[in-house]
mmCIF file of C-alpha atoms in Angstrom:
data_model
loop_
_atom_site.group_PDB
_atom_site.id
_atom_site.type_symbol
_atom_site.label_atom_id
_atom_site.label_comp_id
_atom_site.label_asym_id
_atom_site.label_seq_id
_atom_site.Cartn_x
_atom_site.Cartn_y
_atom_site.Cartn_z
ATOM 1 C CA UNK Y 123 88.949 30.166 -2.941
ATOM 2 C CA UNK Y 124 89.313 28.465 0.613
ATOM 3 C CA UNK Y 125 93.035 26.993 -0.752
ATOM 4 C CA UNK Y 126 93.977 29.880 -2.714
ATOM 5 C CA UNK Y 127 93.253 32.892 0.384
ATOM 6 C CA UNK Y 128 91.983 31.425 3.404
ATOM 7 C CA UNK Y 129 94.890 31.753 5.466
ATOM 8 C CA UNK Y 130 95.384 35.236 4.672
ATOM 9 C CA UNK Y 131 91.262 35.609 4.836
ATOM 10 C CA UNK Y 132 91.140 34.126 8.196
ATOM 11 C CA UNK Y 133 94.095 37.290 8.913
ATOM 12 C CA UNK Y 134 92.065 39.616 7.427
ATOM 13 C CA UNK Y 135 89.142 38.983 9.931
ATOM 14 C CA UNK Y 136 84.768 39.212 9.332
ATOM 15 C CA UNK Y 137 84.867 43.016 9.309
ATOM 16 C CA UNK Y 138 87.905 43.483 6.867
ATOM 17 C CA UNK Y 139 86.837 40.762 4.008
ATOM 18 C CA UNK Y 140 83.181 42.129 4.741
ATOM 19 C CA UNK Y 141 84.717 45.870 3.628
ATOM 20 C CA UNK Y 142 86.058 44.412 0.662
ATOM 21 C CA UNK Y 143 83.558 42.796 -0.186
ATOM 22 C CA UNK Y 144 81.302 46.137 0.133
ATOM 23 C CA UNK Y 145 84.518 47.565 -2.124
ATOM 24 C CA UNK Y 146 84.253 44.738 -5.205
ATOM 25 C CA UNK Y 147 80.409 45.538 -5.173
ATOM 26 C CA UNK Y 148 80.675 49.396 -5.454
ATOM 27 C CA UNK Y 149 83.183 48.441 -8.773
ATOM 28 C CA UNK Y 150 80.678 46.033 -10.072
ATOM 29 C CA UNK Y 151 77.873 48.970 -9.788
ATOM 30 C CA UNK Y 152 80.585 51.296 -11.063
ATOM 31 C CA UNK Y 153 81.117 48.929 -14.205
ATOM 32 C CA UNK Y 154 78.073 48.346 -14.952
ATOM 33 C CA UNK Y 155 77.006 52.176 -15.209
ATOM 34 C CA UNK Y 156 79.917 52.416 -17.748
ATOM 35 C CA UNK Y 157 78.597 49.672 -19.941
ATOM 36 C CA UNK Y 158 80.824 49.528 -22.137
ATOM 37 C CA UNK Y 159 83.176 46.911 -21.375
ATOM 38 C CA UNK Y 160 81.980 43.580 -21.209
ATOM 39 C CA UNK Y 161 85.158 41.510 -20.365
ATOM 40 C CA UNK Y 162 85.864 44.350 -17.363
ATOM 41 C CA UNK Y 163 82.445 43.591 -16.460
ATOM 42 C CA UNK Y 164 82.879 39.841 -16.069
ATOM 43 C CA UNK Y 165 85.883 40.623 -13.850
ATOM 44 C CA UNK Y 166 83.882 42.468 -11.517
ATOM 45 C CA UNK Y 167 81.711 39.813 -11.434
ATOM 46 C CA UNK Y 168 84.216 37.080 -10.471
ATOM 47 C CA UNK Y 169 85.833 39.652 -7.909
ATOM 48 C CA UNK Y 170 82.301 39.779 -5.904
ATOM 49 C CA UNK Y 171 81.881 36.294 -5.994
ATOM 50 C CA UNK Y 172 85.592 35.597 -4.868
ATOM 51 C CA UNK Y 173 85.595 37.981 -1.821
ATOM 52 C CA UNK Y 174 81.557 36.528 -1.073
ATOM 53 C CA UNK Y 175 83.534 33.339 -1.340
ATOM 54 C CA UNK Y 176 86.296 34.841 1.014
ATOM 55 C CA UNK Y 177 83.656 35.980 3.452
ATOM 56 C CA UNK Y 178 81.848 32.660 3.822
ATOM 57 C CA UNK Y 179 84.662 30.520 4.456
ATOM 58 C CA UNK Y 180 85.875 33.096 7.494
ATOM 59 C CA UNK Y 181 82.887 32.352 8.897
ATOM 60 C CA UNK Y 182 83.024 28.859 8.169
ATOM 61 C CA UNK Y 183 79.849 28.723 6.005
ATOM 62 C CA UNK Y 184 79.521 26.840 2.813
ATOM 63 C CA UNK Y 185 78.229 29.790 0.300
ATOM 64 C CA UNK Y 186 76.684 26.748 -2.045
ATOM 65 C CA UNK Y 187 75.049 24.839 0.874
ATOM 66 C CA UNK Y 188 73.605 27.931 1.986
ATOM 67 C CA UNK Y 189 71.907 28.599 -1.747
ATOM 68 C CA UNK Y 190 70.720 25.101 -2.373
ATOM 69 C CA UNK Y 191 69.234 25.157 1.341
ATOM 70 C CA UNK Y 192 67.365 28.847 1.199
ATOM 71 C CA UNK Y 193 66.633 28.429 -2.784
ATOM 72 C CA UNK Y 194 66.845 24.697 -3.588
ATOM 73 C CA UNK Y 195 65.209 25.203 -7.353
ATOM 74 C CA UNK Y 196 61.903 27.005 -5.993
ATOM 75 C CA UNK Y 197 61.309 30.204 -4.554
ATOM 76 C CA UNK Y 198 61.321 30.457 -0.640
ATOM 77 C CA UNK Y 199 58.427 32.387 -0.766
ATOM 78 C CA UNK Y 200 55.831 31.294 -2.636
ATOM 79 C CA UNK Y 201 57.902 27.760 -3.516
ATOM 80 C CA UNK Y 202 57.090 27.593 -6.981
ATOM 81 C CA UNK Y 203 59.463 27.914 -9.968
ATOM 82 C CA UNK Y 204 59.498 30.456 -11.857
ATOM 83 C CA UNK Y 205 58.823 32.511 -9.108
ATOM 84 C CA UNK Y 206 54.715 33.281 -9.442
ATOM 85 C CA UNK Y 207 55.067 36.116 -6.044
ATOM 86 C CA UNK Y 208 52.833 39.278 -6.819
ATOM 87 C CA UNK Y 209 54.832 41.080 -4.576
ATOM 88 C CA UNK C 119 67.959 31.013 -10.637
ATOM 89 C CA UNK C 120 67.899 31.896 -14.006
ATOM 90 C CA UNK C 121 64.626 29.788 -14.177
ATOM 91 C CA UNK C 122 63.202 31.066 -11.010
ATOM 92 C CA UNK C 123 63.494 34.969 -11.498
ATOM 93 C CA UNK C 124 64.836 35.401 -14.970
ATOM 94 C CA UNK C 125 61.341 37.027 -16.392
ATOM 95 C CA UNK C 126 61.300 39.315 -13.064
ATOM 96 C CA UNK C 127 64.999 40.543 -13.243
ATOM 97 C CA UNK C 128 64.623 41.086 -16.497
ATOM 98 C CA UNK C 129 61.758 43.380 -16.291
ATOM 99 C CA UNK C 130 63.437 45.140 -13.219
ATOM 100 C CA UNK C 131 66.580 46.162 -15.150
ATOM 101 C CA UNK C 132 70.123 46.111 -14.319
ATOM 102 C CA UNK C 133 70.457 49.361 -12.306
ATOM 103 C CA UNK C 134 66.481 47.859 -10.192
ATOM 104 C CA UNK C 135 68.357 44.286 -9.485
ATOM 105 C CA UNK C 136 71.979 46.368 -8.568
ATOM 106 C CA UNK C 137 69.824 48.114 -5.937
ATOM 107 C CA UNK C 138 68.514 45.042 -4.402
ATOM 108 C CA UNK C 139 71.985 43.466 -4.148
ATOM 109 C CA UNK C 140 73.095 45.835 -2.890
ATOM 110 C CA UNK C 141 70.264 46.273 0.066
ATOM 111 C CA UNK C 142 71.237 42.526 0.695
ATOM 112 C CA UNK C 143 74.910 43.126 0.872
ATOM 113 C CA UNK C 144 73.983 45.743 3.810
ATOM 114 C CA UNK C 145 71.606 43.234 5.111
ATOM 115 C CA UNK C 146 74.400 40.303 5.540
ATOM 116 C CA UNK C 147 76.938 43.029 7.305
ATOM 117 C CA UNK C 148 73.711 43.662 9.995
ATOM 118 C CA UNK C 149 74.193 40.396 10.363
ATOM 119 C CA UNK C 150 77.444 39.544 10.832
ATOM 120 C CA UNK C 151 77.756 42.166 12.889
ATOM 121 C CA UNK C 152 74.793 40.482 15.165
ATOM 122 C CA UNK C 153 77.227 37.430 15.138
ATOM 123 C CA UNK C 154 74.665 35.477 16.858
ATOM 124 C CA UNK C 155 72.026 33.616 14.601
ATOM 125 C CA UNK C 156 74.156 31.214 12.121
ATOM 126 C CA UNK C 157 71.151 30.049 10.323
ATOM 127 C CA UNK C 158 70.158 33.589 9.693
ATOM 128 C CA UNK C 159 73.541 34.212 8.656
ATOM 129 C CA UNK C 160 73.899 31.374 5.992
ATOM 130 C CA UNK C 161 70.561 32.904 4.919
ATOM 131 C CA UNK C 162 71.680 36.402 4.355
ATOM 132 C CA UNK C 163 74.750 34.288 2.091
ATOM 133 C CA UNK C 164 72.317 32.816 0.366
ATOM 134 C CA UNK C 165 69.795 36.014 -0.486
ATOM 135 C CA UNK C 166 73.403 38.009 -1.576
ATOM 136 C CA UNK C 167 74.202 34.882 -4.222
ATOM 137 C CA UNK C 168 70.743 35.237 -5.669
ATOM 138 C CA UNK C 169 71.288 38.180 -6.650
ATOM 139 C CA UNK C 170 74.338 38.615 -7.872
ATOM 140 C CA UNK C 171 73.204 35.478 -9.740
ATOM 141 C CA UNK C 172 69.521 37.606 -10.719
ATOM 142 C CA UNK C 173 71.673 40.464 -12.108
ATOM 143 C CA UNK C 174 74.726 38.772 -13.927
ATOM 144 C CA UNK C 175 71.204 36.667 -15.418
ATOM 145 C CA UNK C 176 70.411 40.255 -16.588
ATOM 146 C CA UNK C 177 73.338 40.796 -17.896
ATOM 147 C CA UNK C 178 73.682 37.522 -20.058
ATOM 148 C CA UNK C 179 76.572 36.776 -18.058
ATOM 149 C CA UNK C 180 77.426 33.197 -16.627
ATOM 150 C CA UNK C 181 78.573 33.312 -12.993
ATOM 151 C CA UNK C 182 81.127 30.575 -12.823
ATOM 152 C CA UNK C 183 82.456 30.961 -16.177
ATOM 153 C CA UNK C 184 83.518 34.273 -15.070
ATOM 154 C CA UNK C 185 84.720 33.359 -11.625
ATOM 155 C CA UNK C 186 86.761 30.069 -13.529
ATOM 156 C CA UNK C 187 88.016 32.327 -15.976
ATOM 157 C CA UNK C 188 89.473 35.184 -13.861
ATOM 158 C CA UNK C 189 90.463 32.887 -10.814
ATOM 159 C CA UNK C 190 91.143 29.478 -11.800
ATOM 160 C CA UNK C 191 92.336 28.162 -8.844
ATOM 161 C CA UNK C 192 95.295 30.187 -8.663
ATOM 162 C CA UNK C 193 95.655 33.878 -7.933
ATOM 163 C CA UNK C 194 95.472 36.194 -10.995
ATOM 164 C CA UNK C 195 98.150 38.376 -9.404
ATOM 165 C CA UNK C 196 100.649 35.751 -8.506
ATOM 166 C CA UNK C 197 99.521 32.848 -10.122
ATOM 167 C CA UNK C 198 99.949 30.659 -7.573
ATOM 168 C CA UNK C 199 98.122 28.557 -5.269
ATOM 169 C CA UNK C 200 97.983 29.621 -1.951
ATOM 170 C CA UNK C 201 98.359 32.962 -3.513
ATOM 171 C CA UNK C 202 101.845 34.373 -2.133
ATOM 172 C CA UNK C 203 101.264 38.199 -3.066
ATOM 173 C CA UNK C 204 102.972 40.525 -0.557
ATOM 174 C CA UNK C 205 100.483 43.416 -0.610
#
């Protein structure tokens, strides 16, 4: 995603990939309420992902460095895996 | 995250786990709009990833493959890499 859009990304700004991003994640919800189309929904999917993508590297951030270090294959919270919170 | 939340997400529902990602996508704009705690930041990445991750789980639908398959490192408008679209 960096190759394919950063220059245009970077452009863009924070505050105008953030929108989008808001955008691709109303259409996801909006999908997913129809139900009906799987291949549509995958799409969404992959658009969310892209602009989250988008988002991170205008800020400079590495989106999977920031997983593995908050999540790292336990739960942050109670730091077992599954996940035994009784939240 | 499949392993970590899977049993959770599952019981929550699509429309429960579309609620929370989107109460983390809110969460991440409060703090880019902050703009001052990077840590926090890559954090609020992180918890937005998750989920998307938690709900596409729900949805028996595999993250990358559907990111891979609509993007494939080249833009599905122009395919081409830096994507040249005009828009």
């Amino acid at each position: 995603m960096r190759q394919l859009y950063f220059k245009r990304d970077v452009a863009r700004g924070v505050n105008g990939t953030y929108d989008w991003l808001v955008d691709e994640v109303q259409e996801l919800g909006a999908e997913l309420k129809k139900g009906t189309d799987r291949e549509a929904t995958e799409k969404e999917f992959a658009d969310v992902i892209a602009w989250l993508a988008s988002l991170a590297n205008v800020m400079g951030i590495d989106l999977e460095s920031a997983a593995v270090n908050k999540y790292n294959y336990k739960c942050p919270k109670c730091q077992r895996s599954p996940c035994e919170c009784t939240f």
